[in-house]
PDB file of C-alpha atoms in Angstrom:
ATOM      1  CA  MET H   1     -19.547  45.640 -30.604  1.00 65.00           C
ATOM      2  CA  VAL H   2     -16.125  44.897 -29.073  1.00 76.00           C
ATOM      3  CA  SER H   3     -15.778  41.686 -31.085  1.00 83.00           C
ATOM      4  CA  ALA H   4     -16.246  43.699 -34.280  1.00 84.00           C
ATOM      5  CA  ASP H   5     -13.415  46.020 -33.227  1.00 84.00           C
ATOM      6  CA  GLN H   6     -11.233  43.018 -32.412  1.00 84.00           C
ATOM      7  CA  ALA H   7     -11.902  41.536 -35.835  1.00 84.00           C
ATOM      8  CA  ARG H   8     -11.101  44.832 -37.562  1.00 85.00           C
ATOM      9  CA  HIS H   9      -7.852  45.117 -35.594  1.00 85.00           C
ATOM     10  CA  LEU H  10      -6.834  41.624 -36.696  1.00 86.00           C
ATOM     11  CA  GLN H  11      -7.791  42.474 -40.258  1.00 84.00           C
ATOM     12  CA  ARG H  12      -5.597  45.585 -40.232  1.00 86.00           C
ATOM     13  CA  SER H  13      -2.689  43.663 -38.696  1.00 86.00           C
ATOM     14  CA  ASP H  14      -2.896  40.739 -41.117  1.00 84.00           C
ATOM     15  CA  PRO H  15      -0.721  42.039 -43.984  1.00 84.00           C
ATOM     16  CA  LEU H  16       2.276  43.028 -41.862  1.00 85.00           C
ATOM     17  CA  TYR H  17       2.006  39.965 -39.629  1.00 86.00           C
ATOM     18  CA  THR H  18       1.760  37.620 -42.621  1.00 87.00           C
ATOM     19  CA  LEU H  19       4.767  39.229 -44.277  1.00 88.00           C
ATOM     20  CA  GLY H  20       6.779  39.050 -41.052  1.00 88.00           C
ATOM     21  CA  ASN H  21       5.926  35.379 -40.650  1.00 89.00           C
ATOM     22  CA  ALA H  22       7.153  34.585 -44.160  1.00 90.00           C
ATOM     23  CA  VAL H  23      10.361  36.578 -43.662  1.00 90.00           C
ATOM     24  CA  ALA H  24      11.043  34.812 -40.348  1.00 90.00           C
ATOM     25  CA  ALA H  25      10.581  31.408 -41.999  1.00 91.00           C
ATOM     26  CA  VAL H  26      12.992  32.266 -44.813  1.00 91.00           C
ATOM     27  CA  MET H  27      15.573  33.638 -42.360  1.00 90.00           C
ATOM     28  CA  THR H  28      15.290  30.490 -40.263  1.00 88.00           C
ATOM     29  CA  MET H  29      15.893  28.358 -43.324  1.00 88.00           C
ATOM     30  CA  LEU H  30      18.907  30.385 -44.435  1.00 88.00           C
ATOM     31  CA  THR H  31      20.606  30.695 -41.057  1.00 88.00           C
ATOM     32  CA  LEU H  32      19.922  27.157 -39.808  1.00 87.00           C
ATOM     33  CA  ARG H  33      20.252  25.252 -43.071  1.00 86.00           C
ATOM     34  CA  ASP H  34      23.142  23.159 -41.739  1.00 84.00           C
ATOM     35  CA  THR H  35      21.365  21.963 -38.600  1.00 84.00           C
ATOM     36  CA  ALA H  36      18.998  19.496 -40.268  1.00 85.00           C
ATOM     37  CA  PRO H  37      18.693  17.548 -43.529  1.00 87.00           C
ATOM     38  CA  ARG H  38      18.210  19.984 -46.381  1.00 87.00           C
ATOM     39  CA  PRO H  39      15.161  18.213 -47.921  1.00 90.00           C
ATOM     40  CA  TRP H  40      13.322  18.335 -44.603  1.00 91.00           C
ATOM     41  CA  LEU H  41      14.102  22.002 -44.176  1.00 90.00           C
ATOM     42  CA  LEU H  42      12.946  22.766 -47.706  1.00 92.00           C
ATOM     43  CA  ALA H  43       9.740  20.819 -47.137  1.00 93.00           C
ATOM     44  CA  TRP H  44       9.124  22.720 -43.901  1.00 92.00           C
ATOM     45  CA  LEU H  45       9.781  26.051 -45.606  1.00 92.00           C
ATOM     46  CA  MET H  46       7.406  25.185 -48.443  1.00 94.00           C
ATOM     47  CA  LEU H  47       4.673  24.287 -45.964  1.00 93.00           C
ATOM     48  CA  MET H  48       5.243  27.549 -44.090  1.00 92.00           C
ATOM     49  CA  LEU H  49       5.107  29.610 -47.263  1.00 91.00           C
ATOM     50  CA  LEU H  50       2.024  27.771 -48.522  1.00 92.00           C
ATOM     51  CA  ALA H  51       0.229  28.292 -45.219  1.00 90.00           C
ATOM     52  CA  THR H  52       1.267  31.945 -45.163  1.00 87.00           C
ATOM     53  CA  ALA H  53       0.162  32.461 -48.759  1.00 88.00           C
ATOM     54  CA  GLY H  54      -3.147  30.747 -48.059  1.00 85.00           C
ATOM     55  CA  HIS H  55      -3.727  32.933 -45.037  1.00 82.00           C
ATOM     56  CA  GLY H  56      -2.856  36.033 -47.030  1.00 81.00           C
ATOM     57  CA  TRP H  57      -5.186  35.025 -49.855  1.00 83.00           C
ATOM     58  CA  MET H  58      -8.082  34.431 -47.475  1.00 80.00           C
ATOM     59  CA  ALA H  59      -7.379  37.744 -45.744  1.00 75.00           C
ATOM     60  CA  TRP H  60      -7.437  39.472 -49.136  1.00 78.00           C
ATOM     61  CA  ARG H  61     -10.776  37.852 -49.968  1.00 77.00           C
ATOM     62  CA  GLN H  62     -12.249  38.955 -46.641  1.00 73.00           C
ATOM     63  CA  ARG H  63     -11.098  42.562 -46.927  1.00 72.00           C
ATOM     64  CA  GLY H  64     -13.698  45.251 -46.422  1.00 73.00           C
ATOM     65  CA  PRO H  65     -16.490  45.363 -43.838  1.00 79.00           C
ATOM     66  CA  ILE H  66     -16.686  42.357 -41.527  1.00 77.00           C
ATOM     67  CA  ASP H  67     -20.196  40.931 -41.390  1.00 77.00           C
ATOM     68  CA  ALA H  68     -19.510  38.095 -38.918  1.00 82.00           C
ATOM     69  CA  PRO H  69     -16.907  39.176 -36.320  1.00 85.00           C
ATOM     70  CA  ALA H  70     -17.153  35.986 -34.260  1.00 87.00           C
ATOM     71  CA  GLN H  71     -16.480  33.840 -37.322  1.00 88.00           C
ATOM     72  CA  HIS H  72     -13.533  36.049 -38.256  1.00 84.00           C
ATOM     73  CA  LEU H  73     -12.050  35.633 -34.766  1.00 89.00           C
ATOM     74  CA  ARG H  74     -12.451  31.851 -34.904  1.00 90.00           C
ATOM     75  CA  HIS H  75     -10.761  31.780 -38.295  1.00 88.00           C
ATOM     76  CA  ALA H  76      -7.864  33.840 -36.930  1.00 88.00           C
ATOM     77  CA  THR H  77      -7.486  31.384 -34.045  1.00 92.00           C
ATOM     78  CA  ARG H  78      -7.418  28.397 -36.399  1.00 91.00           C
ATOM     79  CA  MET H  79      -4.814  30.009 -38.643  1.00 91.00           C
ATOM     80  CA  SER H  80      -2.686  30.898 -35.620  1.00 92.00           C
ATOM     81  CA  ALA H  81      -2.892  27.304 -34.413  1.00 94.00           C
ATOM     82  CA  LEU H  82      -1.744  26.049 -37.817  1.00 93.00           C
ATOM     83  CA  ASN H  83       1.094  28.547 -37.813  1.00 93.00           C
ATOM     84  CA  GLY H  84       2.077  27.518 -34.289  1.00 94.00           C
ATOM     85  CA  VAL H  85       2.142  23.834 -35.215  1.00 95.00           C
ATOM     86  CA  LEU H  86       4.337  24.529 -38.246  1.00 95.00           C
ATOM     87  CA  TRP H  87       6.775  26.582 -36.191  1.00 95.00           C
ATOM     88  CA  ALA H  88       6.814  23.851 -33.550  1.00 95.00           C
ATOM     89  CA  ALA H  89       7.703  21.345 -36.263  1.00 94.00           C
ATOM     90  CA  GLY H  90      10.517  23.627 -37.378  1.00 93.00           C
ATOM     91  CA  VAL H  91      11.874  23.839 -33.835  1.00 93.00           C
ATOM     92  CA  LEU H  92      11.830  20.066 -33.439  1.00 92.00           C
ATOM     93  CA  LEU H  93      13.536  19.758 -36.810  1.00 91.00           C
ATOM     94  CA  VAL H  94      16.476  22.109 -36.262  1.00 90.00           C
ATOM     95  CA  PHE H  95      16.966  22.236 -32.481  1.00 87.00           C
ATOM     96  CA  PRO H  96      18.464  18.757 -31.887  1.00 84.00           C
ATOM     97  CA  GLY H  97      21.208  19.117 -34.488  1.00 83.00           C
ATOM     98  CA  ALA H  98      22.088  22.730 -33.732  1.00 83.00           C
ATOM     99  CA  ASP H  99      24.977  23.885 -31.601  1.00 84.00           C
ATOM    100  CA  TYR H 100      24.539  26.457 -28.842  1.00 84.00           C
ATOM    101  CA  ALA H 101      25.144  29.391 -31.171  1.00 87.00           C
ATOM    102  CA  HIS H 102      22.512  28.229 -33.646  1.00 87.00           C
ATOM    103  CA  ARG H 103      20.094  27.484 -30.831  1.00 86.00           C
ATOM    104  CA  ALA H 104      20.571  30.984 -29.502  1.00 87.00           C
ATOM    105  CA  LEU H 105      19.950  32.333 -32.993  1.00 89.00           C
ATOM    106  CA  LEU H 106      16.789  30.245 -33.240  1.00 88.00           C
ATOM    107  CA  MET H 107      15.571  31.639 -29.925  1.00 89.00           C
ATOM    108  CA  VAL H 108      16.218  35.175 -31.167  1.00 89.00           C
ATOM    109  CA  LEU H 109      14.198  34.506 -34.326  1.00 89.00           C
ATOM    110  CA  LEU H 110      11.363  32.996 -32.322  1.00 90.00           C
ATOM    111  CA  SER H 111      11.402  35.931 -29.901  1.00 89.00           C
ATOM    112  CA  GLY H 112      11.108  38.378 -32.778  1.00 89.00           C
ATOM    113  CA  LEU H 113       8.247  36.384 -34.246  1.00 89.00           C
ATOM    114  CA  ALA H 114       6.527  36.238 -30.860  1.00 91.00           C
ATOM    115  CA  THR H 115       6.888  39.985 -30.335  1.00 90.00           C
ATOM    116  CA  GLY H 116       5.342  40.770 -33.695  1.00 89.00           C
ATOM    117  CA  ALA H 117       2.576  38.267 -33.041  1.00 91.00           C
ATOM    118  CA  MET H 118       1.808  39.887 -29.696  1.00 91.00           C
ATOM    119  CA  PHE H 119       1.101  43.265 -31.266  1.00 89.00           C
ATOM    120  CA  ALA H 120      -0.941  41.650 -34.034  1.00 89.00           C
ATOM    121  CA  LEU H 121      -2.886  39.048 -32.043  1.00 90.00           C
ATOM    122  CA  ALA H 122      -3.035  40.274 -28.436  1.00 89.00           C
ATOM    123  CA  VAL H 123      -6.423  41.828 -29.114  1.00 90.00           C
ATOM    124  CA  HIS H 124      -7.750  38.240 -29.276  1.00 91.00           C
ATOM    125  CA  LEU H 125      -5.876  36.101 -26.748  1.00 92.00           C
ATOM    126  CA  PRO H 126      -7.094  32.700 -28.028  1.00 93.00           C
ATOM    127  CA  ALA H 127      -5.361  33.381 -31.347  1.00 93.00           C
ATOM    128  CA  LEU H 128      -2.144  34.384 -29.595  1.00 93.00           C
ATOM    129  CA  CYS H 129      -2.207  31.347 -27.303  1.00 94.00           C
ATOM    130  CA  ALA H 130      -2.858  29.093 -30.293  1.00 94.00           C
ATOM    131  CA  LEU H 131       0.450  30.315 -31.719  1.00 94.00           C
ATOM    132  CA  TYR H 132       2.491  30.478 -28.527  1.00 94.00           C
ATOM    133  CA  LEU H 133       1.631  27.183 -26.868  1.00 95.00           C
ATOM    134  CA  PRO H 134       2.786  24.777 -29.621  1.00 95.00           C
ATOM    135  CA  VAL H 135       6.009  26.715 -30.135  1.00 94.00           C
ATOM    136  CA  VAL H 136       6.823  26.871 -26.421  1.00 94.00           C
ATOM    137  CA  ALA H 137       5.944  23.199 -25.988  1.00 95.00           C
ATOM    138  CA  SER H 138       8.286  22.274 -28.833  1.00 94.00           C
ATOM    139  CA  VAL H 139      11.145  24.333 -27.376  1.00 92.00           C
ATOM    140  CA  VAL H 140      10.696  22.774 -23.943  1.00 92.00           C
ATOM    141  CA  ALA H 141      10.451  19.270 -25.401  1.00 93.00           C
ATOM    142  CA  ALA H 142      13.505  19.780 -27.608  1.00 90.00           C
ATOM    143  CA  ALA H 143      15.517  21.245 -24.735  1.00 88.00           C
ATOM    144  CA  LEU H 144      14.629  18.440 -22.332  1.00 89.00           C
ATOM    145  CA  GLY H 145      15.180  15.767 -24.962  1.00 86.00           C
ATOM    146  CA  ASN H 146      18.565  17.116 -25.929  1.00 77.00           C
ATOM    147  CA  GLY H 147      20.240  15.786 -22.798  1.00 57.00           C
ATOM    148  CA  GLY H 148      22.695  18.646 -22.493  1.00 71.00           C
ATOM    149  CA  PRO H 149      23.575  20.416 -19.244  1.00 78.00           C
ATOM    150  CA  ALA H 150      21.498  23.472 -20.152  1.00 78.00           C
ATOM    151  CA  ARG H 151      18.279  21.585 -20.797  1.00 84.00           C
ATOM    152  CA  TRP H 152      16.557  22.503 -17.532  1.00 88.00           C
ATOM    153  CA  PRO H 153      17.555  26.191 -17.553  1.00 87.00           C
ATOM    154  CA  VAL H 154      16.409  26.520 -21.170  1.00 86.00           C
ATOM    155  CA  ALA H 155      13.112  24.794 -20.439  1.00 89.00           C
ATOM    156  CA  MET H 156      12.461  26.856 -17.307  1.00 92.00           C
ATOM    157  CA  LEU H 157      13.414  30.146 -18.954  1.00 91.00           C
ATOM    158  CA  THR H 158      11.122  29.338 -21.865  1.00 90.00           C
ATOM    159  CA  LEU H 159       8.197  28.731 -19.512  1.00 93.00           C
ATOM    160  CA  VAL H 160       8.954  31.918 -17.583  1.00 93.00           C
ATOM    161  CA  TRP H 161       9.073  33.818 -20.865  1.00 91.00           C
ATOM    162  CA  LEU H 162       5.694  32.364 -21.818  1.00 92.00           C
ATOM    163  CA  ALA H 163       4.157  33.485 -18.524  1.00 93.00           C
ATOM    164  CA  LEU H 164       5.549  37.011 -18.848  1.00 93.00           C
ATOM    165  CA  ALA H 165       4.500  37.229 -22.493  1.00 92.00           C
ATOM    166  CA  LEU H 166       0.942  36.210 -21.677  1.00 92.00           C
ATOM    167  CA  VAL H 167       0.758  38.755 -18.852  1.00 94.00           C
ATOM    168  CA  SER H 168       1.982  41.477 -21.209  1.00 93.00           C
ATOM    169  CA  ALA H 169      -0.457  40.345 -23.883  1.00 92.00           C
ATOM    170  CA  ARG H 170      -3.314  40.446 -21.379  1.00 92.00           C
ATOM    171  CA  GLN H 171      -2.424  44.002 -20.424  1.00 93.00           C
ATOM    172  CA  LEU H 172      -2.177  45.008 -24.073  1.00 91.00           C
ATOM    173  CA  GLN H 173      -5.547  43.430 -24.785  1.00 91.00           C
ATOM    174  CA  ALA H 174      -7.118  45.316 -21.875  1.00 91.00           C
ATOM    175  CA  THR H 175      -5.682  48.574 -23.216  1.00 91.00           C
ATOM    176  CA  LEU H 176      -6.975  47.931 -26.726  1.00 88.00           C
ATOM    177  CA  ILE H 177     -10.444  46.886 -25.601  1.00 88.00           C
ATOM    178  CA  GLY H 178     -10.590  49.883 -23.278  1.00 87.00           C
ATOM    179  CA  SER H 179      -9.802  52.168 -26.197  1.00 85.00           C
ATOM    180  CA  PHE H 180     -12.526  50.485 -28.263  1.00 80.00           C
ATOM    181  CA  ARG H 181     -15.085  51.027 -25.508  1.00 81.00           C
ATOM    182  CA  ASN H 182     -14.022  54.631 -24.965  1.00 81.00           C
ATOM    183  CA  ARG H 183     -14.429  55.297 -28.662  1.00 79.00           C
ATOM    184  CA  HIS H 184     -17.924  53.832 -28.653  1.00 72.00           C
ATOM    185  CA  SER H 185     -18.828  55.825 -25.533  1.00 77.00           C
ATOM    186  CA  ALA H 186     -17.602  59.005 -27.204  1.00 76.00           C
ATOM    187  CA  ALA H 187     -19.670  58.214 -30.294  1.00 74.00           C
ATOM    188  CA  VAL H 188     -22.788  57.625 -28.183  1.00 74.00           C
ATOM    189  CA  LEU H 189     -22.165  60.839 -26.252  1.00 78.00           C
ATOM    190  CA  ALA H 190     -21.722  62.784 -29.485  1.00 81.00           C
ATOM    191  CA  ALA H 191     -24.998  61.361 -30.794  1.00 80.00           C
ATOM    192  CA  ASP H 192     -26.791  62.326 -27.560  1.00 81.00           C
ATOM    193  CA  LEU H 193     -25.366  65.837 -27.743  1.00 84.00           C
ATOM    194  CA  GLN H 194     -26.539  66.150 -31.326  1.00 84.00           C
ATOM    195  CA  VAL H 195     -30.040  65.070 -30.315  1.00 83.00           C
ATOM    196  CA  GLN H 196     -30.084  67.588 -27.468  1.00 85.00           C
ATOM    197  CA  LYS H 197     -28.845  70.290 -29.824  1.00 84.00           C
ATOM    198  CA  ASP H 198     -31.606  69.481 -32.303  1.00 81.00           C
ATOM    199  CA  VAL H 199     -34.179  69.643 -29.499  1.00 83.00           C
ATOM    200  CA  ALA H 200     -32.815  72.999 -28.324  1.00 82.00           C
ATOM    201  CA  VAL H 201     -32.914  74.391 -31.870  1.00 83.00           C
ATOM    202  CA  ALA H 202     -36.490  73.175 -32.296  1.00 81.00           C
ATOM    203  CA  LEU H 203     -37.494  74.769 -28.986  1.00 83.00           C
ATOM    204  CA  GLY H 204     -35.845  78.040 -30.004  1.00 80.00           C
ATOM    205  CA  GLN H 205     -37.715  78.039 -33.293  1.00 82.00           C
ATOM    206  CA  SER H 206     -40.996  77.288 -31.510  1.00 82.00           C
ATOM    207  CA  ARG H 207     -40.391  80.143 -29.081  1.00 79.00           C
ATOM    208  CA  SER H 208     -39.631  82.518 -31.940  1.00 77.00           C
ATOM    209  CA  ARG H 209     -42.837  81.540 -33.698  1.00 78.00           C
ATOM    210  CA  PHE H 210     -44.810  81.945 -30.461  1.00 74.00           C
ATOM    211  CA  LEU H 211     -43.369  85.396 -29.789  1.00 68.00           C
ATOM    212  CA  ALA H 212     -44.056  86.466 -33.354  1.00 70.00           C
ATOM    213  CA  ALA H 213     -47.669  85.321 -33.076  1.00 68.00           C
ATOM    214  CA  ALA H 214     -48.073  86.935 -29.646  1.00 65.00           C
ATOM    215  CA  SER H 215     -46.563  90.179 -30.912  1.00 66.00           C
ATOM    216  CA  HIS H 216     -49.003  90.226 -33.802  1.00 63.00           C
ATOM    217  CA  ASP H 217     -51.965  89.507 -31.540  1.00 61.00           C
ATOM    218  CA  LEU H 218     -50.976  92.235 -29.066  1.00 62.00           C
ATOM    219  CA  ARG H 219     -50.190  94.805 -31.735  1.00 63.00           C
ATOM    220  CA  GLN H 220     -53.770  94.828 -33.021  1.00 63.00           C
ATOM    221  CA  PRO H 221     -55.508  95.943 -29.767  1.00 63.00           C
ATOM    222  CA  VAL H 222     -52.757  98.483 -29.101  1.00 62.00           C
ATOM    223  CA  HIS H 223     -53.282  99.910 -32.563  1.00 62.00           C
ATOM    224  CA  ALA H 224     -57.029 100.024 -31.995  1.00 60.00           C
ATOM    225  CA  LEU H 225     -56.501 101.771 -28.647  1.00 62.00           C
ATOM    226  CA  SER H 226     -54.285 104.312 -30.385  1.00 65.00           C
ATOM    227  CA  LEU H 227     -57.063 105.037 -32.862  1.00 63.00           C
ATOM    228  CA  PHE H 228     -59.580 105.509 -30.043  1.00 58.00           C
ATOM    229  CA  VAL H 229     -57.262 107.931 -28.247  1.00 60.00           C
ATOM    230  CA  SER H 230     -56.737 109.888 -31.467  1.00 66.00           C
ATOM    231  CA  ALA H 231     -60.484 110.123 -31.951  1.00 60.00           C
ATOM    232  CA  LEU H 232     -61.003 111.375 -28.396  1.00 59.00           C
ATOM    233  CA  GLN H 233     -58.238 113.958 -28.738  1.00 57.00           C
ATOM    234  CA  GLN H 234     -59.951 115.439 -31.780  1.00 63.00           C
ATOM    235  CA  ARG H 235     -63.041 116.244 -29.709  1.00 59.00           C
ATOM    236  CA  PRO H 236     -63.020 119.353 -27.457  1.00 57.00           C
ATOM    237  CA  PRO H 237     -62.628 117.757 -24.016  1.00 56.00           C
ATOM    238  CA  GLU H 238     -62.096 119.469 -20.735  1.00 60.00           C
ATOM    239  CA  HIS H 239     -58.609 120.474 -19.679  1.00 60.00           C
ATOM    240  CA  GLU H 240     -58.221 117.631 -17.148  1.00 57.00           C
ATOM    241  CA  ALA H 241     -59.504 115.058 -19.627  1.00 60.00           C
ATOM    242  CA  LEU H 242     -57.082 116.382 -22.218  1.00 60.00           C
ATOM    243  CA  ARG H 243     -54.211 115.938 -19.781  1.00 63.00           C
ATOM    244  CA  LEU H 244     -55.250 112.366 -19.055  1.00 60.00           C
ATOM    245  CA  LEU H 245     -55.581 111.629 -22.757  1.00 62.00           C
ATOM    246  CA  GLY H 246     -52.040 112.903 -23.209  1.00 66.00           C
ATOM    247  CA  HIS H 247     -50.819 110.393 -20.635  1.00 61.00           C
ATOM    248  CA  VAL H 248     -52.785 107.635 -22.347  1.00 64.00           C
ATOM    249  CA  ARG H 249     -51.289 108.673 -25.697  1.00 64.00           C
ATOM    250  CA  ASN H 250     -47.769 108.491 -24.260  1.00 65.00           C
ATOM    251  CA  THR H 251     -48.500 105.053 -22.816  1.00 65.00           C
ATOM    252  CA  VAL H 252     -49.931 103.767 -26.099  1.00 61.00           C
ATOM    253  CA  ASP H 253     -46.949 105.137 -28.021  1.00 65.00           C
ATOM    254  CA  GLY H 254     -44.586 103.438 -25.584  1.00 60.00           C
ATOM    255  CA  MET H 255     -46.381 100.121 -25.968  1.00 59.00           C
ATOM    256  CA  GLY H 256     -46.354 100.480 -29.741  1.00 59.00           C
ATOM    257  CA  ALA H 257     -42.606 101.053 -29.730  1.00 60.00           C
ATOM    258  CA  MET H 258     -42.143  97.662 -28.068  1.00 57.00           C
ATOM    259  CA  PHE H 259     -43.363  95.799 -31.177  1.00 56.00           C
TER     260      PHE H 259
END
């Protein structure tokens, strides 16, 4: 049940996440075009756009109800891994030839991409890790291989960021899954309440039918008793008997008024 909710969440997040990924790739190409050979950058951008378009096309084909949630989650993880590898290739392509300003700009772009990915993919941590790990590994490798004085701080800060991001993603996933479970519990409770309401209505109808039948069954002997009293009152009884018959008549009339 939870896996189906996870798959639906990924499905709803796909369009915006796919668009954001394409925009980030284009911005990276435009802002860092002088940090690497132009043909390589164009080839990388084409691969990114092709992968993004392919993911969007498959997401469009799979729109609607999800019949196999586990398969959908595995597909999301594979696509995230492909996306992560492509972004890692982009980092290794532009990082070595970039100055500190362009590297900082690259880190800002990657941070924005990672933030958007967290909200889209945190519901299924394997998909998020499949994106994060290649990118972080490429940043650390590029920083350490650069040989500059800031290589260790950059590498360490990147790893610290990864740890904090995964902790935040885990908390976000717990919140989302908790909301899914609460929604299912509320639905089950509502169904139980509806069943109990139906039972109560059925019992009320049965009681009404029973009282109607009992009233009919009791009305007949009371009516017969009233006829007997009327017949006795028409005969010339003694004074004491007449008084008692009057009491009986009052009692019969009172019982008849109850029906």
